[in-house]
């Protein structure tokens, strides 16, 4: 009787719908579960991409503060907190001065700037019509409307999770907290990893931090160089050679310096604005602004950037431009600004993984050889 009961239980378990005996079916179910996990991870990544981008922006800002604090440590042997405070105070003072300078010196120029650009664009289209290019007014307005709609869409993307101003505030606040005590957050991330992976994480994080600091230092240096050289060439050199000062030299210099933070695309935009304003003062001044643009960009590209690239991650220009376009489409202006640092961090992570893989292979070859 007991044997019959046991056989009944075995048969009942064998026919249970929750049990899969066929190994081929089990394999297909496992593959399906893997794909479900991949799709779920992709959806989750898209859902939290913007907050993660804000956090990464805070890391970039923290690395800039960290770089300034390390430079101060060479001349001021004081506590780290005070060095960070000095860097923040200096940054705030510069922003206040820049706002005062912009408000008192170039506010009128900034108000006239859109009108000049619009007039020059209309003159450019008029010249194109005289050369035989068929440009219809209605179609042109339609294109401009589409461009305006696209720009507004990209601008809305800057808002991220809470709006543009709140996004910037979050980046600044989180960046300051991280810069004050970066080891605290580094240990927190390492604590969540398996114990055997923590040493690798510390090494990778150290290399990423060093690369980020050097990259941001080079970016700031390039911004200053381009802004200063642009202002000198437009405001001082132009009158000396008889052309006259280029209108809105200070505003163009500031825009050139700020847009230099975005490689490739920033230079194209600032150059186009400079040339348009230059031709508003005549053909001779327009040609001069073209020469200034190429001089400043070549000096930055062949002198400043190579000097910096030797100590940072050397990124291929085409790869940077492609990644900027992707990040700009996905995340708007914020993604465009953070594309280059993010690409540099990805490259450092891949290099570290390649180093570990090669090291493991050499270790296995040494063991097998012995």
PDB file of N, CA, C and O in Angstrom, residues 1-76:
ATOM      1  N   UNK A   1       0.820  -1.210   0.000  1.00  0.00           N
ATOM      2  CA  UNK A   1       0.000   0.000   0.000  1.00  0.00           C
ATOM      3  C   UNK A   1       0.848   1.251   0.000  1.00  0.00           C
ATOM      4  O   UNK A   1       0.592   2.241  -0.694  1.00  0.00           O
ATOM      5  N   UNK A   2       1.902   1.241   0.802  1.00  0.00           N
ATOM      6  CA  UNK A   2       2.823   2.389   0.871  1.00  0.00           C
ATOM      7  C   UNK A   2       3.514   2.610  -0.461  1.00  0.00           C
ATOM      8  O   UNK A   2       3.728   3.745  -0.892  1.00  0.00           O
ATOM      9  N   UNK A   3       3.892   1.491  -1.144  1.00  0.00           N
ATOM     10  CA  UNK A   3       4.560   1.633  -2.438  1.00  0.00           C
ATOM     11  C   UNK A   3       3.621   2.246  -3.465  1.00  0.00           C
ATOM     12  O   UNK A   3       4.028   3.061  -4.294  1.00  0.00           O
ATOM     13  N   UNK A   4       2.341   1.873  -3.436  1.00  0.00           N
ATOM     14  CA  UNK A   4       1.384   2.455  -4.378  1.00  0.00           C
ATOM     15  C   UNK A   4       1.221   3.944  -4.148  1.00  0.00           C
ATOM     16  O   UNK A   4       1.116   4.731  -5.093  1.00  0.00           O
ATOM     17  N   UNK A   5       1.214   4.337  -2.864  1.00  0.00           N
ATOM     18  CA  UNK A   5       1.085   5.782  -2.548  1.00  0.00           C
ATOM     19  C   UNK A   5       2.286   6.551  -3.050  1.00  0.00           C
ATOM     20  O   UNK A   5       2.173   7.657  -3.599  1.00  0.00           O
ATOM     21  N   UNK A   6       3.491   5.982  -2.876  1.00  0.00           N
ATOM     22  CA  UNK A   6       4.709   6.650  -3.335  1.00  0.00           C
ATOM     23  C   UNK A   6       4.720   6.781  -4.852  1.00  0.00           C
ATOM     24  O   UNK A   6       5.105   7.820  -5.403  1.00  0.00           O
ATOM     25  N   UNK A   7       4.293   5.743  -5.567  1.00  0.00           N
ATOM     26  CA  UNK A   7       4.230   5.810  -7.023  1.00  0.00           C
ATOM     27  C   UNK A   7       3.248   6.868  -7.475  1.00  0.00           C
ATOM     28  O   UNK A   7       3.486   7.596  -8.451  1.00  0.00           O
ATOM     29  N   UNK A   8       2.116   6.995  -6.758  1.00  0.00           N
ATOM     30  CA  UNK A   8       1.125   7.999  -7.127  1.00  0.00           C
ATOM     31  C   UNK A   8       1.705   9.397  -6.976  1.00  0.00           C
ATOM     32  O   UNK A   8       1.499  10.274  -7.816  1.00  0.00           O
ATOM     33  N   UNK A   9       2.469   9.624  -5.877  1.00  0.00           N
ATOM     34  CA  UNK A   9       3.080  10.932  -5.647  1.00  0.00           C
ATOM     35  C   UNK A   9       4.107  11.244  -6.730  1.00  0.00           C
ATOM     36  O   UNK A   9       4.190  12.373  -7.231  1.00  0.00           O
ATOM     37  N   UNK A  10       4.903  10.259  -7.089  1.00  0.00           N
ATOM     38  CA  UNK A  10       5.917  10.478  -8.120  1.00  0.00           C
ATOM     39  C   UNK A  10       5.267  10.821  -9.438  1.00  0.00           C
ATOM     40  O   UNK A  10       5.703  11.734 -10.154  1.00  0.00           O
ATOM     41  N   UNK A  11       4.181  10.051  -9.788  1.00  0.00           N
ATOM     42  CA  UNK A  11       3.507  10.346 -11.047  1.00  0.00           C
ATOM     43  C   UNK A  11       2.858  11.712 -11.020  1.00  0.00           C
ATOM     44  O   UNK A  11       2.839  12.445 -12.012  1.00  0.00           O
ATOM     45  N   UNK A  12       2.325  12.077  -9.846  1.00  0.00           N
ATOM     46  CA  UNK A  12       1.686  13.386  -9.745  1.00  0.00           C
ATOM     47  C   UNK A  12       2.702  14.498  -9.904  1.00  0.00           C
ATOM     48  O   UNK A  12       2.449  15.501 -10.563  1.00  0.00           O
ATOM     49  N   UNK A  13       3.879  14.345  -9.298  1.00  0.00           N
ATOM     50  CA  UNK A  13       4.941  15.352  -9.445  1.00  0.00           C
ATOM     51  C   UNK A  13       5.448  15.389 -10.868  1.00  0.00           C
ATOM     52  O   UNK A  13       5.787  16.450 -11.397  1.00  0.00           O
ATOM     53  N   UNK A  14       5.518  14.251 -11.512  1.00  0.00           N
ATOM     54  CA  UNK A  14       6.034  14.218 -12.868  1.00  0.00           C
ATOM     55  C   UNK A  14       5.146  14.927 -13.858  1.00  0.00           C
ATOM     56  O   UNK A  14       5.610  15.423 -14.877  1.00  0.00           O
ATOM     57  N   UNK A  15       3.859  14.969 -13.590  1.00  0.00           N
ATOM     58  CA  UNK A  15       2.934  15.628 -14.519  1.00  0.00           C
ATOM     59  C   UNK A  15       2.596  17.042 -14.100  1.00  0.00           C
ATOM     60  O   UNK A  15       1.672  17.643 -14.644  1.00  0.00           O
ATOM     61  N   UNK A  16       3.289  17.585 -13.122  1.00  0.00           N
ATOM     62  CA  UNK A  16       3.004  18.952 -12.665  1.00  0.00           C
ATOM     63  C   UNK A  16       3.321  19.950 -13.768  1.00  0.00           C
ATOM     64  O   UNK A  16       4.358  19.852 -14.434  1.00  0.00           O
ATOM     65  N   UNK A  17       2.409  20.915 -14.014  1.00  0.00           N
ATOM     66  CA  UNK A  17       2.664  21.900 -15.079  1.00  0.00           C
ATOM     67  C   UNK A  17       3.803  22.851 -14.768  1.00  0.00           C
ATOM     68  O   UNK A  17       4.306  23.538 -15.655  1.00  0.00           O
ATOM     69  N   UNK A  18       4.213  22.940 -13.506  1.00  0.00           N
ATOM     70  CA  UNK A  18       5.302  23.855 -13.147  1.00  0.00           C
ATOM     71  C   UNK A  18       6.673  23.232 -13.313  1.00  0.00           C
ATOM     72  O   UNK A  18       7.688  23.893 -13.096  1.00  0.00           O
ATOM     73  N   UNK A  19       6.715  21.996 -13.689  1.00  0.00           N
ATOM     74  CA  UNK A  19       7.999  21.307 -13.853  1.00  0.00           C
ATOM     75  C   UNK A  19       8.215  20.990 -15.322  1.00  0.00           C
ATOM     76  O   UNK A  19       7.319  20.468 -15.989  1.00  0.00           O
ATOM     77  N   UNK A  20       9.416  21.327 -15.823  1.00  0.00           N
ATOM     78  CA  UNK A  20       9.763  21.115 -17.227  1.00  0.00           C
ATOM     79  C   UNK A  20      10.865  20.070 -17.283  1.00  0.00           C
ATOM     80  O   UNK A  20      11.983  20.309 -16.802  1.00  0.00           O
ATOM     81  N   UNK A  21      10.523  18.901 -17.840  1.00  0.00           N
ATOM     82  CA  UNK A  21      11.504  17.827 -17.928  1.00  0.00           C
ATOM     83  C   UNK A  21      12.329  17.887 -19.196  1.00  0.00           C
ATOM     84  O   UNK A  21      13.489  17.459 -19.212  1.00  0.00           O
ATOM     85  N   UNK A  22      11.775  18.430 -20.254  1.00  0.00           N
ATOM     86  CA  UNK A  22      12.482  18.477 -21.537  1.00  0.00           C
ATOM     87  C   UNK A  22      13.622  19.492 -21.456  1.00  0.00           C
ATOM     88  O   UNK A  22      13.380  20.695 -21.212  1.00  0.00           O
ATOM     89  N   UNK A  23      14.884  19.075 -21.638  1.00  0.00           N
ATOM     90  CA  UNK A  23      16.001  20.028 -21.534  1.00  0.00           C
ATOM     91  C   UNK A  23      15.966  21.104 -22.608  1.00  0.00           C
ATOM     92  O   UNK A  23      16.419  22.227 -22.387  1.00  0.00           O
ATOM     93  N   UNK A  24      15.407  20.779 -23.779  1.00  0.00           N
ATOM     94  CA  UNK A  24      15.332  21.797 -24.835  1.00  0.00           C
ATOM     95  C   UNK A  24      14.373  22.916 -24.456  1.00  0.00           C
ATOM     96  O   UNK A  24      14.641  24.096 -24.681  1.00  0.00           O
ATOM     97  N   UNK A  25      13.249  22.539 -23.849  1.00  0.00           N
ATOM     98  CA  UNK A  25      12.287  23.557 -23.412  1.00  0.00           C
ATOM     99  C   UNK A  25      12.881  24.401 -22.290  1.00  0.00           C
ATOM    100  O   UNK A  25      12.713  25.626 -22.249  1.00  0.00           O
ATOM    101  N   UNK A  26      13.583  23.742 -21.357  1.00  0.00           N
ATOM    102  CA  UNK A  26      14.224  24.494 -20.281  1.00  0.00           C
ATOM    103  C   UNK A  26      15.234  25.492 -20.839  1.00  0.00           C
ATOM    104  O   UNK A  26      15.354  26.621 -20.353  1.00  0.00           O
ATOM    105  N   UNK A  27      15.973  25.097 -21.878  1.00  0.00           N
ATOM    106  CA  UNK A  27      16.952  25.986 -22.501  1.00  0.00           C
ATOM    107  C   UNK A  27      16.278  27.205 -23.130  1.00  0.00           C
ATOM    108  O   UNK A  27      16.733  28.337 -22.976  1.00  0.00           O
ATOM    109  N   UNK A  28      15.148  26.941 -23.824  1.00  0.00           N
ATOM    110  CA  UNK A  28      14.432  28.047 -24.462  1.00  0.00           C
ATOM    111  C   UNK A  28      13.840  28.985 -23.418  1.00  0.00           C
ATOM    112  O   UNK A  28      13.841  30.219 -23.596  1.00  0.00           O
ATOM    113  N   UNK A  29      13.321  28.428 -22.327  1.00  0.00           N
ATOM    114  CA  UNK A  29      12.785  29.272 -21.250  1.00  0.00           C
ATOM    115  C   UNK A  29      13.885  30.125 -20.632  1.00  0.00           C
ATOM    116  O   UNK A  29      13.695  31.313 -20.345  1.00  0.00           O
ATOM    117  N   UNK A  30      15.067  29.538 -20.458  1.00  0.00           N
ATOM    118  CA  UNK A  30      16.193  30.304 -19.906  1.00  0.00           C
ATOM    119  C   UNK A  30      16.587  31.447 -20.831  1.00  0.00           C
ATOM    120  O   UNK A  30      16.839  32.573 -20.387  1.00  0.00           O
ATOM    121  N   UNK A  31      16.599  31.158 -22.130  1.00  0.00           N
ATOM    122  CA  UNK A  31      16.921  32.223 -23.087  1.00  0.00           C
ATOM    123  C   UNK A  31      15.867  33.326 -23.052  1.00  0.00           C
ATOM    124  O   UNK A  31      16.187  34.520 -23.100  1.00  0.00           O
ATOM    125  N   UNK A  32      14.603  32.933 -22.945  1.00  0.00           N
ATOM    126  CA  UNK A  32      13.537  33.933 -22.879  1.00  0.00           C
ATOM    127  C   UNK A  32      13.672  34.807 -21.633  1.00  0.00           C
ATOM    128  O   UNK A  32      13.477  36.031 -21.687  1.00  0.00           O
ATOM    129  N   UNK A  33      14.032  34.195 -20.509  1.00  0.00           N
ATOM    130  CA  UNK A  33      14.201  34.955 -19.279  1.00  0.00           C
ATOM    131  C   UNK A  33      15.372  35.935 -19.397  1.00  0.00           C
ATOM    132  O   UNK A  33      15.322  37.051 -18.861  1.00  0.00           O
ATOM    133  N   UNK A  34      16.430  35.519 -20.090  1.00  0.00           N
ATOM    134  CA  UNK A  34      17.567  36.419 -20.300  1.00  0.00           C
ATOM    135  C   UNK A  34      17.149  37.644 -21.106  1.00  0.00           C
ATOM    136  O   UNK A  34      17.483  38.789 -20.783  1.00  0.00           O
ATOM    137  N   UNK A  35      16.392  37.401 -22.177  1.00  0.00           N
ATOM    138  CA  UNK A  35      15.930  38.524 -22.997  1.00  0.00           C
ATOM    139  C   UNK A  35      14.982  39.426 -22.223  1.00  0.00           C
ATOM    140  O   UNK A  35      15.019  40.651 -22.373  1.00  0.00           O
ATOM    141  N   UNK A  36      14.122  38.840 -21.401  1.00  0.00           N
ATOM    142  CA  UNK A  36      13.242  39.657 -20.566  1.00  0.00           C
ATOM    143  C   UNK A  36      14.060  40.522 -19.613  1.00  0.00           C
ATOM    144  O   UNK A  36      13.763  41.715 -19.407  1.00  0.00           O
ATOM    145  N   UNK A  37      15.106  39.950 -19.040  1.00  0.00           N
ATOM    146  CA  UNK A  37      15.977  40.723 -18.158  1.00  0.00           C
ATOM    147  C   UNK A  37      16.686  41.842 -18.883  1.00  0.00           C
ATOM    148  O   UNK A  37      16.827  42.957 -18.358  1.00  0.00           O
ATOM    149  N   UNK A  38      17.152  41.569 -20.117  1.00  0.00           N
ATOM    150  CA  UNK A  38      17.838  42.604 -20.891  1.00  0.00           C
ATOM    151  C   UNK A  38      16.892  43.753 -21.226  1.00  0.00           C
ATOM    152  O   UNK A  38      17.237  44.931 -21.086  1.00  0.00           O
ATOM    153  N   UNK A  39      15.681  43.406 -21.671  1.00  0.00           N
ATOM    154  CA  UNK A  39      14.702  44.447 -21.995  1.00  0.00           C
ATOM    155  C   UNK A  39      14.334  45.248 -20.749  1.00  0.00           C
ATOM    156  O   UNK A  39      14.229  46.484 -20.792  1.00  0.00           O
ATOM    157  N   UNK A  40      14.151  44.561 -19.633  1.00  0.00           N
ATOM    158  CA  UNK A  40      13.840  45.274 -18.397  1.00  0.00           C
ATOM    159  C   UNK A  40      14.958  46.208 -17.966  1.00  0.00           C
ATOM    160  O   UNK A  40      14.715  47.335 -17.528  1.00  0.00           O
ATOM    161  N   UNK A  41      16.209  45.739 -18.114  1.00  0.00           N
ATOM    162  CA  UNK A  41      17.344  46.588 -17.763  1.00  0.00           C
ATOM    163  C   UNK A  41      17.432  47.803 -18.689  1.00  0.00           C
ATOM    164  O   UNK A  41      17.753  48.915 -18.248  1.00  0.00           O
ATOM    165  N   UNK A  42      17.145  47.598 -19.981  1.00  0.00           N
ATOM    166  CA  UNK A  42      17.177  48.726 -20.921  1.00  0.00           C
ATOM    167  C   UNK A  42      16.097  49.747 -20.585  1.00  0.00           C
ATOM    168  O   UNK A  42      16.341  50.964 -20.603  1.00  0.00           O
ATOM    169  N   UNK A  43      14.882  49.261 -20.269  1.00  0.00           N
ATOM    170  CA  UNK A  43      13.799  50.185 -19.900  1.00  0.00           C
ATOM    171  C   UNK A  43      14.155  50.948 -18.627  1.00  0.00           C
ATOM    172  O   UNK A  43      13.930  52.158 -18.520  1.00  0.00           O
ATOM    173  N   UNK A  44      14.737  50.256 -17.654  1.00  0.00           N
ATOM    174  CA  UNK A  44      15.137  50.912 -16.413  1.00  0.00           C
ATOM    175  C   UNK A  44      16.224  51.950 -16.670  1.00  0.00           C
ATOM    176  O   UNK A  44      16.205  53.045 -16.094  1.00  0.00           O
ATOM    177  N   UNK A  45      17.179  51.621 -17.558  1.00  0.00           N
ATOM    178  CA  UNK A  45      18.248  52.564 -17.872  1.00  0.00           C
ATOM    179  C   UNK A  45      17.698  53.831 -18.532  1.00  0.00           C
ATOM    180  O   UNK A  45      18.123  54.950 -18.222  1.00  0.00           O
ATOM    181  N   UNK A  46      16.730  53.655 -19.441  1.00  0.00           N
ATOM    182  CA  UNK A  46      16.117  54.825 -20.079  1.00  0.00           C
ATOM    183  C   UNK A  46      15.344  55.647 -19.054  1.00  0.00           C
ATOM    184  O   UNK A  46      15.364  56.882 -19.073  1.00  0.00           O
ATOM    185  N   UNK A  47      14.680  54.962 -18.138  1.00  0.00           N
ATOM    186  CA  UNK A  47      13.854  55.649 -17.158  1.00  0.00           C
ATOM    187  C   UNK A  47      14.689  56.501 -16.206  1.00  0.00           C
ATOM    188  O   UNK A  47      14.264  57.600 -15.809  1.00  0.00           O
ATOM    189  N   UNK A  48      15.855  56.011 -15.804  1.00  0.00           N
ATOM    190  CA  UNK A  48      16.677  56.738 -14.831  1.00  0.00           C
ATOM    191  C   UNK A  48      17.887  57.398 -15.479  1.00  0.00           C
ATOM    192  O   UNK A  48      18.793  57.840 -14.778  1.00  0.00           O
ATOM    193  N   UNK A  49      17.888  57.494 -16.823  1.00  0.00           N
ATOM    194  CA  UNK A  49      19.064  58.043 -17.508  1.00  0.00           C
ATOM    195  C   UNK A  49      19.292  59.499 -17.136  1.00  0.00           C
ATOM    196  O   UNK A  49      20.432  59.920 -16.890  1.00  0.00           O
ATOM    197  N   UNK A  50      18.231  60.294 -17.102  1.00  0.00           N
ATOM    198  CA  UNK A  50      18.402  61.715 -16.808  1.00  0.00           C
ATOM    199  C   UNK A  50      18.904  61.968 -15.387  1.00  0.00           C
ATOM    200  O   UNK A  50      19.824  62.758 -15.195  1.00  0.00           O
ATOM    201  N   UNK A  51      18.326  61.339 -14.362  1.00  0.00           N
ATOM    202  CA  UNK A  51      18.918  61.508 -13.029  1.00  0.00           C
ATOM    203  C   UNK A  51      20.375  61.062 -12.957  1.00  0.00           C
ATOM    204  O   UNK A  51      21.191  61.703 -12.297  1.00  0.00           O
ATOM    205  N   UNK A  52      20.702  59.970 -13.643  1.00  0.00           N
ATOM    206  CA  UNK A  52      22.094  59.527 -13.653  1.00  0.00           C
ATOM    207  C   UNK A  52      22.992  60.545 -14.347  1.00  0.00           C
ATOM    208  O   UNK A  52      24.140  60.770 -13.928  1.00  0.00           O
ATOM    209  N   UNK A  53      22.478  61.191 -15.398  1.00  0.00           N
ATOM    210  CA  UNK A  53      23.259  62.214 -16.089  1.00  0.00           C
ATOM    211  C   UNK A  53      23.484  63.421 -15.192  1.00  0.00           C
ATOM    212  O   UNK A  53      24.557  64.039 -15.216  1.00  0.00           O
ATOM    213  N   UNK A  54      22.487  63.778 -14.398  1.00  0.00           N
ATOM    214  CA  UNK A  54      22.648  64.872 -13.438  1.00  0.00           C
ATOM    215  C   UNK A  54      23.728  64.521 -12.411  1.00  0.00           C
ATOM    216  O   UNK A  54      24.577  65.345 -12.061  1.00  0.00           O
ATOM    217  N   UNK A  55      23.702  63.279 -11.931  1.00  0.00           N
ATOM    218  CA  UNK A  55      24.722  62.835 -10.971  1.00  0.00           C
ATOM    219  C   UNK A  55      26.107  62.869 -11.610  1.00  0.00           C
ATOM    220  O   UNK A  55      27.092  63.286 -10.982  1.00  0.00           O
ATOM    221  N   UNK A  56      26.198  62.437 -12.863  1.00  0.00           N
ATOM    222  CA  UNK A  56      27.491  62.481 -13.543  1.00  0.00           C
ATOM    223  C   UNK A  56      27.953  63.932 -13.725  1.00  0.00           C
ATOM    224  O   UNK A  56      29.141  64.226 -13.590  1.00  0.00           O
ATOM    225  N   UNK A  57      27.019  64.832 -14.031  1.00  0.00           N
ATOM    226  CA  UNK A  57      27.383  66.241 -14.113  1.00  0.00           C
ATOM    227  C   UNK A  57      27.931  66.760 -12.793  1.00  0.00           C
ATOM    228  O   UNK A  57      28.873  67.563 -12.768  1.00  0.00           O
ATOM    229  N   UNK A  58      27.354  66.300 -11.682  1.00  0.00           N
ATOM    230  CA  UNK A  58      27.876  66.676 -10.371  1.00  0.00           C
ATOM    231  C   UNK A  58      29.287  66.126 -10.165  1.00  0.00           C
ATOM    232  O   UNK A  58      30.148  66.801  -9.569  1.00  0.00           O
ATOM    233  N   UNK A  59      29.545  64.914 -10.661  1.00  0.00           N
ATOM    234  CA  UNK A  59      30.896  64.360 -10.559  1.00  0.00           C
ATOM    235  C   UNK A  59      31.902  65.189 -11.360  1.00  0.00           C
ATOM    236  O   UNK A  59      33.035  65.408 -10.925  1.00  0.00           O
ATOM    237  N   UNK A  60      31.471  65.676 -12.519  1.00  0.00           N
ATOM    238  CA  UNK A  60      32.347  66.526 -13.328  1.00  0.00           C
ATOM    239  C   UNK A  60      32.651  67.821 -12.591  1.00  0.00           C
ATOM    240  O   UNK A  60      33.800  68.279 -12.532  1.00  0.00           O
ATOM    241  N   UNK A  61      31.625  68.435 -12.013  1.00  0.00           N
ATOM    242  CA  UNK A  61      31.826  69.668 -11.255  1.00  0.00           C
ATOM    243  C   UNK A  61      32.722  69.420 -10.043  1.00  0.00           C
ATOM    244  O   UNK A  61      33.597  70.232  -9.719  1.00  0.00           O
ATOM    245  N   UNK A  62      32.510  68.284  -9.360  1.00  0.00           N
ATOM    246  CA  UNK A  62      33.348  67.950  -8.207  1.00  0.00           C
ATOM    247  C   UNK A  62      34.805  67.759  -8.607  1.00  0.00           C
ATOM    248  O   UNK A  62      35.722  68.142  -7.867  1.00  0.00           O
ATOM    249  N   UNK A  63      35.039  67.176  -9.772  1.00  0.00           N
ATOM    250  CA  UNK A  63      36.422  66.987 -10.227  1.00  0.00           C
ATOM    251  C   UNK A  63      37.103  68.325 -10.513  1.00  0.00           C
ATOM    252  O   UNK A  63      38.311  68.467 -10.272  1.00  0.00           O
ATOM    253  N   UNK A  64      36.344  69.302 -10.989  1.00  0.00           N
ATOM    254  CA  UNK A  64      36.918  70.626 -11.209  1.00  0.00           C
ATOM    255  C   UNK A  64      37.287  71.281  -9.886  1.00  0.00           C
ATOM    256  O   UNK A  64      38.356  71.891  -9.758  1.00  0.00           O
ATOM    257  N   UNK A  65      36.417  71.153  -8.882  1.00  0.00           N
ATOM    258  CA  UNK A  65      36.745  71.684  -7.552  1.00  0.00           C
ATOM    259  C   UNK A  65      37.943  70.953  -6.971  1.00  0.00           C
ATOM    260  O   UNK A  65      38.842  71.559  -6.377  1.00  0.00           O
ATOM    261  N   UNK A  66      37.953  69.634  -7.134  1.00  0.00           N
ATOM    262  CA  UNK A  66      39.065  68.824  -6.627  1.00  0.00           C
ATOM    263  C   UNK A  66      40.385  69.235  -7.264  1.00  0.00           C
ATOM    264  O   UNK A  66      41.425  69.321  -6.595  1.00  0.00           O
ATOM    265  N   UNK A  67      40.360  69.491  -8.583  1.00  0.00           N
ATOM    266  CA  UNK A  67      41.582  69.929  -9.247  1.00  0.00           C
ATOM    267  C   UNK A  67      42.089  71.247  -8.707  1.00  0.00           C
ATOM    268  O   UNK A  67      43.297  71.421  -8.473  1.00  0.00           O
ATOM    269  N   UNK A  68      41.187  72.202  -8.478  1.00  0.00           N
ATOM    270  CA  UNK A  68      41.612  73.473  -7.888  1.00  0.00           C
ATOM    271  C   UNK A  68      42.160  73.309  -6.486  1.00  0.00           C
ATOM    272  O   UNK A  68      43.149  73.945  -6.112  1.00  0.00           O
ATOM    273  N   UNK A  69      41.521  72.440  -5.690  1.00  0.00           N
ATOM    274  CA  UNK A  69      42.005  72.206  -4.329  1.00  0.00           C
ATOM    275  C   UNK A  69      43.383  71.555  -4.333  1.00  0.00           C
ATOM    276  O   UNK A  69      44.238  71.872  -3.490  1.00  0.00           O
ATOM    277  N   UNK A  70      43.631  70.663  -5.266  1.00  0.00           N
ATOM    278  CA  UNK A  70      44.951  70.026  -5.341  1.00  0.00           C
ATOM    279  C   UNK A  70      46.027  71.027  -5.763  1.00  0.00           C
ATOM    280  O   UNK A  70      47.170  70.945  -5.298  1.00  0.00           O
ATOM    281  N   UNK A  71      45.674  71.937  -6.656  1.00  0.00           N
ATOM    282  CA  UNK A  71      46.636  72.975  -7.028  1.00  0.00           C
ATOM    283  C   UNK A  71      46.959  73.882  -5.848  1.00  0.00           C
ATOM    284  O   UNK A  71      48.127  74.255  -5.638  1.00  0.00           O
ATOM    285  N   UNK A  72      45.941  74.238  -5.064  1.00  0.00           N
ATOM    286  CA  UNK A  72      46.192  75.066  -3.885  1.00  0.00           C
ATOM    287  C   UNK A  72      47.047  74.345  -2.848  1.00  0.00           C
ATOM    288  O   UNK A  72      47.787  74.985  -2.094  1.00  0.00           O
ATOM    289  N   UNK A  73      46.938  73.022  -2.792  1.00  0.00           N
ATOM    290  CA  UNK A  73      47.712  72.258  -1.813  1.00  0.00           C
ATOM    291  C   UNK A  73      49.211  72.404  -2.033  1.00  0.00           C
ATOM    292  O   UNK A  73      50.003  72.214  -1.100  1.00  0.00           O
ATOM    293  N   UNK A  74      49.612  72.750  -3.251  1.00  0.00           N
ATOM    294  CA  UNK A  74      51.042  72.915  -3.531  1.00  0.00           C
ATOM    295  C   UNK A  74      51.613  74.178  -2.909  1.00  0.00           C
ATOM    296  O   UNK A  74      52.820  74.261  -2.679  1.00  0.00           O
ATOM    297  N   UNK A  75      50.750  75.152  -2.660  1.00  0.00           N
ATOM    298  CA  UNK A  75      51.240  76.429  -2.100  1.00  0.00           C
ATOM    299  C   UNK A  75      50.624  76.740  -0.750  1.00  0.00           C
ATOM    300  O   UNK A  75      51.163  77.564  -0.001  1.00  0.00           O
ATOM    301  N   UNK A  76      49.497  76.114  -0.404  1.00  0.00           N
ATOM    302  CA  UNK A  76      48.821  76.370   0.868  1.00  0.00           C
ATOM    303  C   UNK A  76      48.643  75.065   1.627  1.00  0.00           C
ATOM    304  O   UNK A  76      47.723  74.294   1.339  1.00  0.00           O
TER     305      UNK A  76
END
